[in-house]
PDB file of C-alpha atoms in Angstrom:
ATOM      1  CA  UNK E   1     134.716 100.338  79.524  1.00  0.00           C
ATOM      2  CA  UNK E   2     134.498  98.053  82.275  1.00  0.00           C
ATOM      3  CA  UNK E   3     134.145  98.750  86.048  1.00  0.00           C
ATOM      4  CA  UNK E   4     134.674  95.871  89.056  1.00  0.00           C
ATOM      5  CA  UNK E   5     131.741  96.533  92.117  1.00  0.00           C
ATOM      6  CA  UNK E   6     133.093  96.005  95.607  1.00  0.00           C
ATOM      7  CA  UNK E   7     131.334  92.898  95.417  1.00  0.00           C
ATOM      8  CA  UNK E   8     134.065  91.743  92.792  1.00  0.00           C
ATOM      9  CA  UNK E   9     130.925  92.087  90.107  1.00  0.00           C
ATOM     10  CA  UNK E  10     131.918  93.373  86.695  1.00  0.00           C
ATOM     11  CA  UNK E  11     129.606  96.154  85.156  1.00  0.00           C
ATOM     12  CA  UNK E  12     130.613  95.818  80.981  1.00  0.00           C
ATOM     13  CA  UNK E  13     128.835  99.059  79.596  1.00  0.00           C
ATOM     14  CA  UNK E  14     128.708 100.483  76.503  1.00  0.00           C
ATOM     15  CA  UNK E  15     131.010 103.430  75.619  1.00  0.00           C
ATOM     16  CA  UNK E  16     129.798 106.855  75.506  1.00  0.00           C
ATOM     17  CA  UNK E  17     131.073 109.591  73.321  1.00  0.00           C
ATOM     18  CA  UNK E  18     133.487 112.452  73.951  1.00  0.00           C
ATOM     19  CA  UNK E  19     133.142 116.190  73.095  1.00  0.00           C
ATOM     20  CA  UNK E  20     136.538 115.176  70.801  1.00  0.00           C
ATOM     21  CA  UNK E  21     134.686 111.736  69.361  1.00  0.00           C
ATOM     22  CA  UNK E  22     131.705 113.663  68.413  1.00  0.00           C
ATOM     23  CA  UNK E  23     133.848 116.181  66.548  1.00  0.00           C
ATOM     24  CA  UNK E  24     135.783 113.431  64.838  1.00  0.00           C
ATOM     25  CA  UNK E  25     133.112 111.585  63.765  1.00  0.00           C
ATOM     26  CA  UNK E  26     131.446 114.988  62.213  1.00  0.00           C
ATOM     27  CA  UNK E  27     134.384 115.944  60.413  1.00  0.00           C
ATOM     28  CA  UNK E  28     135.294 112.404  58.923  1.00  0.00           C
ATOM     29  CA  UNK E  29     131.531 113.013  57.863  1.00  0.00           C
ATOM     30  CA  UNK E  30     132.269 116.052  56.321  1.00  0.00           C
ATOM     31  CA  UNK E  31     134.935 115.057  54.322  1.00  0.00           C
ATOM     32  CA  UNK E  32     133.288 111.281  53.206  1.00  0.00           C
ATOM     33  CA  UNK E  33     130.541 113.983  51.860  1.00  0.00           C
ATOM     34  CA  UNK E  34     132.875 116.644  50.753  1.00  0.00           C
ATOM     35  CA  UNK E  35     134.868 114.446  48.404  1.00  0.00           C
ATOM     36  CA  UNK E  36     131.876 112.558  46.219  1.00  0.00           C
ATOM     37  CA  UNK E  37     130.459 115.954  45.392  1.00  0.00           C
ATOM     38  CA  UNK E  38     133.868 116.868  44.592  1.00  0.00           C
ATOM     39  CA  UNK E  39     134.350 114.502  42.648  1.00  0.00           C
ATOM     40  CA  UNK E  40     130.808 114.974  40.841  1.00  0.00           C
ATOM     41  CA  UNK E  41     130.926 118.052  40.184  1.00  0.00           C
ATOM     42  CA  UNK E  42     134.475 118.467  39.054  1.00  0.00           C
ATOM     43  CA  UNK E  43     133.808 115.469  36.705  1.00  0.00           C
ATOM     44  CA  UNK E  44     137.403 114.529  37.233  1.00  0.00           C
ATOM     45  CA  UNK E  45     136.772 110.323  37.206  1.00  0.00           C
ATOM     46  CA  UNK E  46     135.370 108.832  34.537  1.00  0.00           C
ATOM     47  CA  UNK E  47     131.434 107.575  35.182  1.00  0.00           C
ATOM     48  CA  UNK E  48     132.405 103.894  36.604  1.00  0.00           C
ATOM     49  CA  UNK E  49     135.302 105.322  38.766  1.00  0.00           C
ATOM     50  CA  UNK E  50     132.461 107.991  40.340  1.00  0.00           C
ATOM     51  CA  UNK E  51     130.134 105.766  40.987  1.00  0.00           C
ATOM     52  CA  UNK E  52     132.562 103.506  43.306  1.00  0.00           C
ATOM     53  CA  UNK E  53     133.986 105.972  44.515  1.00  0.00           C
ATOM     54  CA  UNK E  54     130.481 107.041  46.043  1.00  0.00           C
ATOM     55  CA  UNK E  55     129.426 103.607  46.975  1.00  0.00           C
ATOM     56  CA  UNK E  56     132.928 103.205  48.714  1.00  0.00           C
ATOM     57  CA  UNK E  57     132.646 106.729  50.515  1.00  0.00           C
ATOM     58  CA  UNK E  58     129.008 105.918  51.727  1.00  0.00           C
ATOM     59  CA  UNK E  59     129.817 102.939  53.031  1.00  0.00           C
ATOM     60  CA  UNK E  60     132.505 104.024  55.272  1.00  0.00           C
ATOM     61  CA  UNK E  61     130.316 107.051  56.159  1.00  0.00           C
ATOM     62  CA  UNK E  62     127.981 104.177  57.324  1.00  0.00           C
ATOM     63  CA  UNK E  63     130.527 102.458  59.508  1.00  0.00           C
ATOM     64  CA  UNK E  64     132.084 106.313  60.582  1.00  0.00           C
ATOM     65  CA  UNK E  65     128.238 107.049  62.016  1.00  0.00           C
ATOM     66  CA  UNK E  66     128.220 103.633  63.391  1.00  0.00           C
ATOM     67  CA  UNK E  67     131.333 103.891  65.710  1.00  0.00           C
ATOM     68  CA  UNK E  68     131.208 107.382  66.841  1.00  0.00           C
ATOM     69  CA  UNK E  69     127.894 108.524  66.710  1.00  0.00           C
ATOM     70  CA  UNK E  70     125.547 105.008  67.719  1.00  0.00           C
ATOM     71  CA  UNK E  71     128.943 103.607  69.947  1.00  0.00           C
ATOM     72  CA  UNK E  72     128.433 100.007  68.094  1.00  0.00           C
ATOM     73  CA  UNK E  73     131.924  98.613  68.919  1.00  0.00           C
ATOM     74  CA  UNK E  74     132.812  95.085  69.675  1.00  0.00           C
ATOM     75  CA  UNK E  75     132.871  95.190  73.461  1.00  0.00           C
ATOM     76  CA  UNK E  76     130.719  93.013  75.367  1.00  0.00           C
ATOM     77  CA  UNK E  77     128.458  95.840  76.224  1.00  0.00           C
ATOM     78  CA  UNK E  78     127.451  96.317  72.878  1.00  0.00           C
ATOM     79  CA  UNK E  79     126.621  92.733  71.411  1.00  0.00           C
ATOM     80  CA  UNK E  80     123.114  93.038  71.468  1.00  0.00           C
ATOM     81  CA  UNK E  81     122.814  96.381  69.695  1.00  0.00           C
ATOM     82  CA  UNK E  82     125.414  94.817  67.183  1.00  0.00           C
ATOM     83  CA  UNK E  83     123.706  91.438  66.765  1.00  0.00           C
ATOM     84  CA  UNK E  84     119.850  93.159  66.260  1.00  0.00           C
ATOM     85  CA  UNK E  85     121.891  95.589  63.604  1.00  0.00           C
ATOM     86  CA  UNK E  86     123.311  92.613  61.953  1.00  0.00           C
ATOM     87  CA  UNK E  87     119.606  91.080  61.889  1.00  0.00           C
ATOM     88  CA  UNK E  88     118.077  94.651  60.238  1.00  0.00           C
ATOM     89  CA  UNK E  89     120.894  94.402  57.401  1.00  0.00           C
ATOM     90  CA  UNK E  90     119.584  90.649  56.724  1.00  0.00           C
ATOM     91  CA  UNK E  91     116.144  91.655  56.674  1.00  0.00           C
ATOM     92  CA  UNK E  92     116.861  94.341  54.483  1.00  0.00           C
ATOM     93  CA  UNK E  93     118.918  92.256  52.240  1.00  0.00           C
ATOM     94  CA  UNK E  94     115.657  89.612  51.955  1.00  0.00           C
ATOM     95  CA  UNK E  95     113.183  92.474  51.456  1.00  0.00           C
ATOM     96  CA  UNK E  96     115.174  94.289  49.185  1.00  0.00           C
ATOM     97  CA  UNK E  97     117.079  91.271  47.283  1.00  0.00           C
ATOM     98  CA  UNK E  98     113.765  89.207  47.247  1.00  0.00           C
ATOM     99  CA  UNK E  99     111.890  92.638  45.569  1.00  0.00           C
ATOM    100  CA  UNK E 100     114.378  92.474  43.085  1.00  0.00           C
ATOM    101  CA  UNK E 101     114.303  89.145  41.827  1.00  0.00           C
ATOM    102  CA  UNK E 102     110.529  89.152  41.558  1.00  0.00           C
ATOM    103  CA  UNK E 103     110.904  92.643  39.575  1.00  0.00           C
ATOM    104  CA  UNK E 104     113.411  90.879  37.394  1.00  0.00           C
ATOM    105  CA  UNK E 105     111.334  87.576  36.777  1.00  0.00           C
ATOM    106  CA  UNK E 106     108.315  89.936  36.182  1.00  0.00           C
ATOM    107  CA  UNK E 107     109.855  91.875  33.402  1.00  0.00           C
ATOM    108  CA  UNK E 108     111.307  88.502  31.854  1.00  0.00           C
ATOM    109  CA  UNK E 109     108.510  87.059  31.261  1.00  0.00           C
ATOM    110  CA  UNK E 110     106.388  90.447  29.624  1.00  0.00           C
TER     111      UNK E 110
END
């Protein structure tokens, strides 16, 4: 959303939700939770197909929550809050990642 000042200034903001984004994004929530536990408790995938089928329904949960609920979006307005998000994931991938291999090389060598 962008809006020009009398000056000729441009004001790049982030987007705010709607009353009809905010409903979207709860019932594409709904659903990416309605059909793992479907499918878990029907039992109708074999054990490997469930499990990526949950990994693959919470990550686009993650990304759903991201866009219409926190607004991250590639305009301008929003490249800070999408660069220091970009900056938690790596952190997270060198705590958790690093925690890992050190848990690993631990139980090797017992």
């Amino acid at each position: 959303m962008s809006q020009t000042h009398a000056s000729g200034e441009s004001d790049v903001r982030a987007g705010s939700g709607s009353f009809r984004t905010y409903t979207l994004g709860f019932v594409l929530s709904l659903v990416l939770t309605g059909i793992p536990f479907a499918l878990v408790m029907t039992g109708a995938l074999p054990h490997g197909a469930t499990l990526l089928c949950l990994y693959a329904a919470a990550v686009i949960q993650i990304v759903v929550h991201l866009h219409y609920f926190l607004h991250l979006d590639r305009s301008s307005g929003m490249y800070w809050n999408m660069l220091s998000l970009l900056f938690t994931f790596f952190i997270m991938f060198l705590f958790i990642g690093g925690s890992l291999w050190i848990m690993y090389s631990l139980h090797s060598r017992m």
